[in-house]
Tab-separated table of C-alpha atoms in Angstrom:
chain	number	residue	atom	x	y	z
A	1	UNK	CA	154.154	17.779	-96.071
A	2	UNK	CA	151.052	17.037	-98.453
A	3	UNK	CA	151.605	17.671	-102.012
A	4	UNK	CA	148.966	20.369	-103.190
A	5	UNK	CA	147.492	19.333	-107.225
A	6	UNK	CA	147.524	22.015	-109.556
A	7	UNK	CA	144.122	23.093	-111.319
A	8	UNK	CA	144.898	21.029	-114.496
A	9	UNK	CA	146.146	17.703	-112.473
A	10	UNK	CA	142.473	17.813	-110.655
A	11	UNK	CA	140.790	18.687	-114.223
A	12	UNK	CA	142.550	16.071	-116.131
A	13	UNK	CA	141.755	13.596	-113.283
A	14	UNK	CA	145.096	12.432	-112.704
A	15	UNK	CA	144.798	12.936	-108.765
A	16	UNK	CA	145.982	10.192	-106.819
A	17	UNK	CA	143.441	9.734	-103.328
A	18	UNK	CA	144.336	7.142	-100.919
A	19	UNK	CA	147.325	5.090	-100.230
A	20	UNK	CA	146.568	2.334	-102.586
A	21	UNK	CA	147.350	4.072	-105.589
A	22	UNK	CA	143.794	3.675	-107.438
A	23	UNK	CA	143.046	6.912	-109.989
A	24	UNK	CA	139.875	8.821	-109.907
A	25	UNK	CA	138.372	10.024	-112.560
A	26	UNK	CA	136.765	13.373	-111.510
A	27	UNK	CA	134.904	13.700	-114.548
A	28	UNK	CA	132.937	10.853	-113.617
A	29	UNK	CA	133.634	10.724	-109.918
A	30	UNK	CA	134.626	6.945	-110.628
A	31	UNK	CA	137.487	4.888	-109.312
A	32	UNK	CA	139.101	3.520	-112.507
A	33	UNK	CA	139.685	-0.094	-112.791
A	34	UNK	CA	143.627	-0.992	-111.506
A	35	UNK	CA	146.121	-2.190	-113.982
A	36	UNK	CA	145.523	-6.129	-112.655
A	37	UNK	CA	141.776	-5.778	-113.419
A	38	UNK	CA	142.138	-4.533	-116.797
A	39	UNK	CA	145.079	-7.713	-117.930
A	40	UNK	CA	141.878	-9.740	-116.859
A	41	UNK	CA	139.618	-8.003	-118.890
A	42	UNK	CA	142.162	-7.930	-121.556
A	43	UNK	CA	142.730	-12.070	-121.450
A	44	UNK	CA	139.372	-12.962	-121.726
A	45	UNK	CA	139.343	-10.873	-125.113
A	46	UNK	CA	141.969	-12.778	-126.492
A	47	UNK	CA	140.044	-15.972	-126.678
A	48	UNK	CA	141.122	-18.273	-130.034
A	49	UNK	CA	138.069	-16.452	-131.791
A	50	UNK	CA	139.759	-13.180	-131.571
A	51	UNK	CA	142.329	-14.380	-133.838
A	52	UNK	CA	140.346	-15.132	-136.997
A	53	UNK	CA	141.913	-13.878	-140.057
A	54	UNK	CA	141.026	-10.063	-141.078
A	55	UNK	CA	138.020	-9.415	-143.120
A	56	UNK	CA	139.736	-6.742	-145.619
A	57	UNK	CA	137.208	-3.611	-147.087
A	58	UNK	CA	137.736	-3.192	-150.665
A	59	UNK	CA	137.683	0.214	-152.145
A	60	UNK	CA	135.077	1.359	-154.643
A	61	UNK	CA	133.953	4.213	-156.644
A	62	UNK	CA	129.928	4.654	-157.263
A	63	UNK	CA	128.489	6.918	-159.054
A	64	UNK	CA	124.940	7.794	-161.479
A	65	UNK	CA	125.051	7.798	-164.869
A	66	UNK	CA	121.299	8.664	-166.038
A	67	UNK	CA	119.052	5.932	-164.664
A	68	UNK	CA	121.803	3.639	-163.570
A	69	UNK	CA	124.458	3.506	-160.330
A	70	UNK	CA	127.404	2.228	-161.315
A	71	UNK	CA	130.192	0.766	-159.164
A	72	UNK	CA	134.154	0.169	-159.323
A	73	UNK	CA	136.521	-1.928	-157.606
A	74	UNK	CA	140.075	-3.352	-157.947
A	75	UNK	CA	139.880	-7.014	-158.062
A	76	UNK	CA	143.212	-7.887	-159.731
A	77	UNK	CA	144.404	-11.312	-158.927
A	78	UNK	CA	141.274	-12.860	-158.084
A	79	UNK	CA	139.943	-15.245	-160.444
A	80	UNK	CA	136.065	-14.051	-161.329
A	81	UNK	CA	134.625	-17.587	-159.687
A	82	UNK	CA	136.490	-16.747	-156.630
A	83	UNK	CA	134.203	-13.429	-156.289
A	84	UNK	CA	130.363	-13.489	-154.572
A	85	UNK	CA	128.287	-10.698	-155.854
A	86	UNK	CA	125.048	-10.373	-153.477
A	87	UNK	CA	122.445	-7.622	-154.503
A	88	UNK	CA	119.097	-6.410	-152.653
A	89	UNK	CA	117.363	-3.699	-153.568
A	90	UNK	CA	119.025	-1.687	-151.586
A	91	UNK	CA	122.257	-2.986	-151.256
A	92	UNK	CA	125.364	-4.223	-152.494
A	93	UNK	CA	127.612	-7.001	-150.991
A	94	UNK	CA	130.710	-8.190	-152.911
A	95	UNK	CA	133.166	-10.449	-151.172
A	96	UNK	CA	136.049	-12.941	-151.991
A	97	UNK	CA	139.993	-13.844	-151.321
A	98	UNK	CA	142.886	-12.966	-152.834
A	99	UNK	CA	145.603	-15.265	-152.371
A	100	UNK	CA	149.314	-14.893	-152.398
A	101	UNK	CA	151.756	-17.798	-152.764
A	102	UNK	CA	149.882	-20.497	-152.238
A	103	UNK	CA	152.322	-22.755	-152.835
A	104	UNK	CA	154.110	-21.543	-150.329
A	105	UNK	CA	157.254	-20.544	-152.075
A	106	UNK	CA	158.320	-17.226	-150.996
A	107	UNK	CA	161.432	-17.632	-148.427
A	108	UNK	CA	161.839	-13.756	-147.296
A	109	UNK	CA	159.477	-10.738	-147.898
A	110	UNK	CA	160.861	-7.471	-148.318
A	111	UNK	CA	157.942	-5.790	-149.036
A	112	UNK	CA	154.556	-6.387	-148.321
A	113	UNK	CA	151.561	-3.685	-149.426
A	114	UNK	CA	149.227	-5.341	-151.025
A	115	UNK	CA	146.555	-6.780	-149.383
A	116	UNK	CA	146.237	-11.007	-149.169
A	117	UNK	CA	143.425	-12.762	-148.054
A	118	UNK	CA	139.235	-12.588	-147.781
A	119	UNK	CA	138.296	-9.118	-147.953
A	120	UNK	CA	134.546	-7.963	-147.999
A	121	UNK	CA	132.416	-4.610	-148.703
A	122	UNK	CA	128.270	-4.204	-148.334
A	123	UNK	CA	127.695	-0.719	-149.983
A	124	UNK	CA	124.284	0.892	-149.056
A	125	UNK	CA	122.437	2.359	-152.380
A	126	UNK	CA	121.315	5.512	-152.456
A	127	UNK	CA	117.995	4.631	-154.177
A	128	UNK	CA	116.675	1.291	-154.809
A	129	UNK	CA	117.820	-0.922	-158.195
A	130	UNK	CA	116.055	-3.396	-160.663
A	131	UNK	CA	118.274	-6.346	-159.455
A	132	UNK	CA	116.885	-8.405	-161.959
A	133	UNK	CA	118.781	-6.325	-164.868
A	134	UNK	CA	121.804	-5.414	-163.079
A	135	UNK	CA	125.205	-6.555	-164.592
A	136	UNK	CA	129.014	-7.226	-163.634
A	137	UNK	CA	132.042	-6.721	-165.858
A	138	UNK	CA	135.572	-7.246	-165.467
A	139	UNK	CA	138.083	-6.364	-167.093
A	140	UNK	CA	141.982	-6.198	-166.587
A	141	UNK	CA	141.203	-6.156	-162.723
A	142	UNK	CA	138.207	-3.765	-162.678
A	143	UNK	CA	134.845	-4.809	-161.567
A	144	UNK	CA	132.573	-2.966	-163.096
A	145	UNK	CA	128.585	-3.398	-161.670
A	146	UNK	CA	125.885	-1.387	-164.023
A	147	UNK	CA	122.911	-1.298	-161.817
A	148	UNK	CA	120.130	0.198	-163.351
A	149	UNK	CA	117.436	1.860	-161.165
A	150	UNK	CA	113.581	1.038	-160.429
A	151	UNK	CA	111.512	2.583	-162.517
A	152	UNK	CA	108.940	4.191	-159.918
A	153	UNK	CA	106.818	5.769	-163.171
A	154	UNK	CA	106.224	2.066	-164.780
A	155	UNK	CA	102.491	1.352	-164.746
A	156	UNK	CA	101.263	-2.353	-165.183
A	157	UNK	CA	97.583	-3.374	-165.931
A	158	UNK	CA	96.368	-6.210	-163.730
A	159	UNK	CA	93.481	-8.064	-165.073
A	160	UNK	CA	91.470	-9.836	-162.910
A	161	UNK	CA	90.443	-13.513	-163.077
């Protein structure tokens, strides 16, 4: 007795053809890939490389403030040499590690929600910045960047020699 598929079995494409158990997908109108095919796929992904540490994405706050974007970050913990600061025109790169017992001291962790180790954020600017006057502060863990903008009105006379 053949089993008939309801409307929503065929739509979702869980239908089952053939005695080898493959699925279709009738969306596409593709076989999709068995289960032994896809631990394959997944092995090869794994390689050693896959298992660098994280790359952690700081939060920041940016904002204008007449003439000048500035931008805020947590950086508590990190000593200030231990923090890269790239600027372009425009763009903003700011990178480093925080590091937590690096002694290696701690026996048990109970807790553990902060986050430990190299962590890294490019922020795209909405206009373009003098990087040649642009600042960083911090203070009790806030990095503080003051990046004023180009002056597009600025006139210079070039004499010619």
């Amino acid at each position: 007795m053949t089993n008939k598929k309801s409307f929503f079995e065929k739509l979702t494409g869980s239908i089952k053809f053939n005695n080898d158990e493959d699925d279709y997908d009738v969306m596409d109108g593709e076989y999709l890939e068995s289960e032994d095919e896809e631990e394959e796929y997944d092995e090869e992904e794994t390689s050693e490389e896959s298992y660098d540490e994280e790359i952690g994405e700081l939060s920041v706050d940016m904002y204008r403030v007449n003439n000048t974007i500035i931008i805020k970050t947590m950086v508590a913990g990190i000593q200030k040499s231990e923090i890269d600061i790239a600027l372009t025109r425009d763009h903003v790169t700011i990178e480093g590690s925080r590091k937590n017992d690096p002694e290696g001291r701690i026996d048990t962790v109970y807790y553990e929600e902060l986050y430990w180790g190299a962590f890294e954020r490019t922020i795209d600017l909405p206009e373009e910045i003098d990087i040649e006057l642009a600042e960083a502060h911090e203070s009790h863990g806030l990095l503080t960047l003051v990046l004023p903008l180009v002056d597009k009105n600025r006139k210079a006379q070039l004499k010619i020699k």
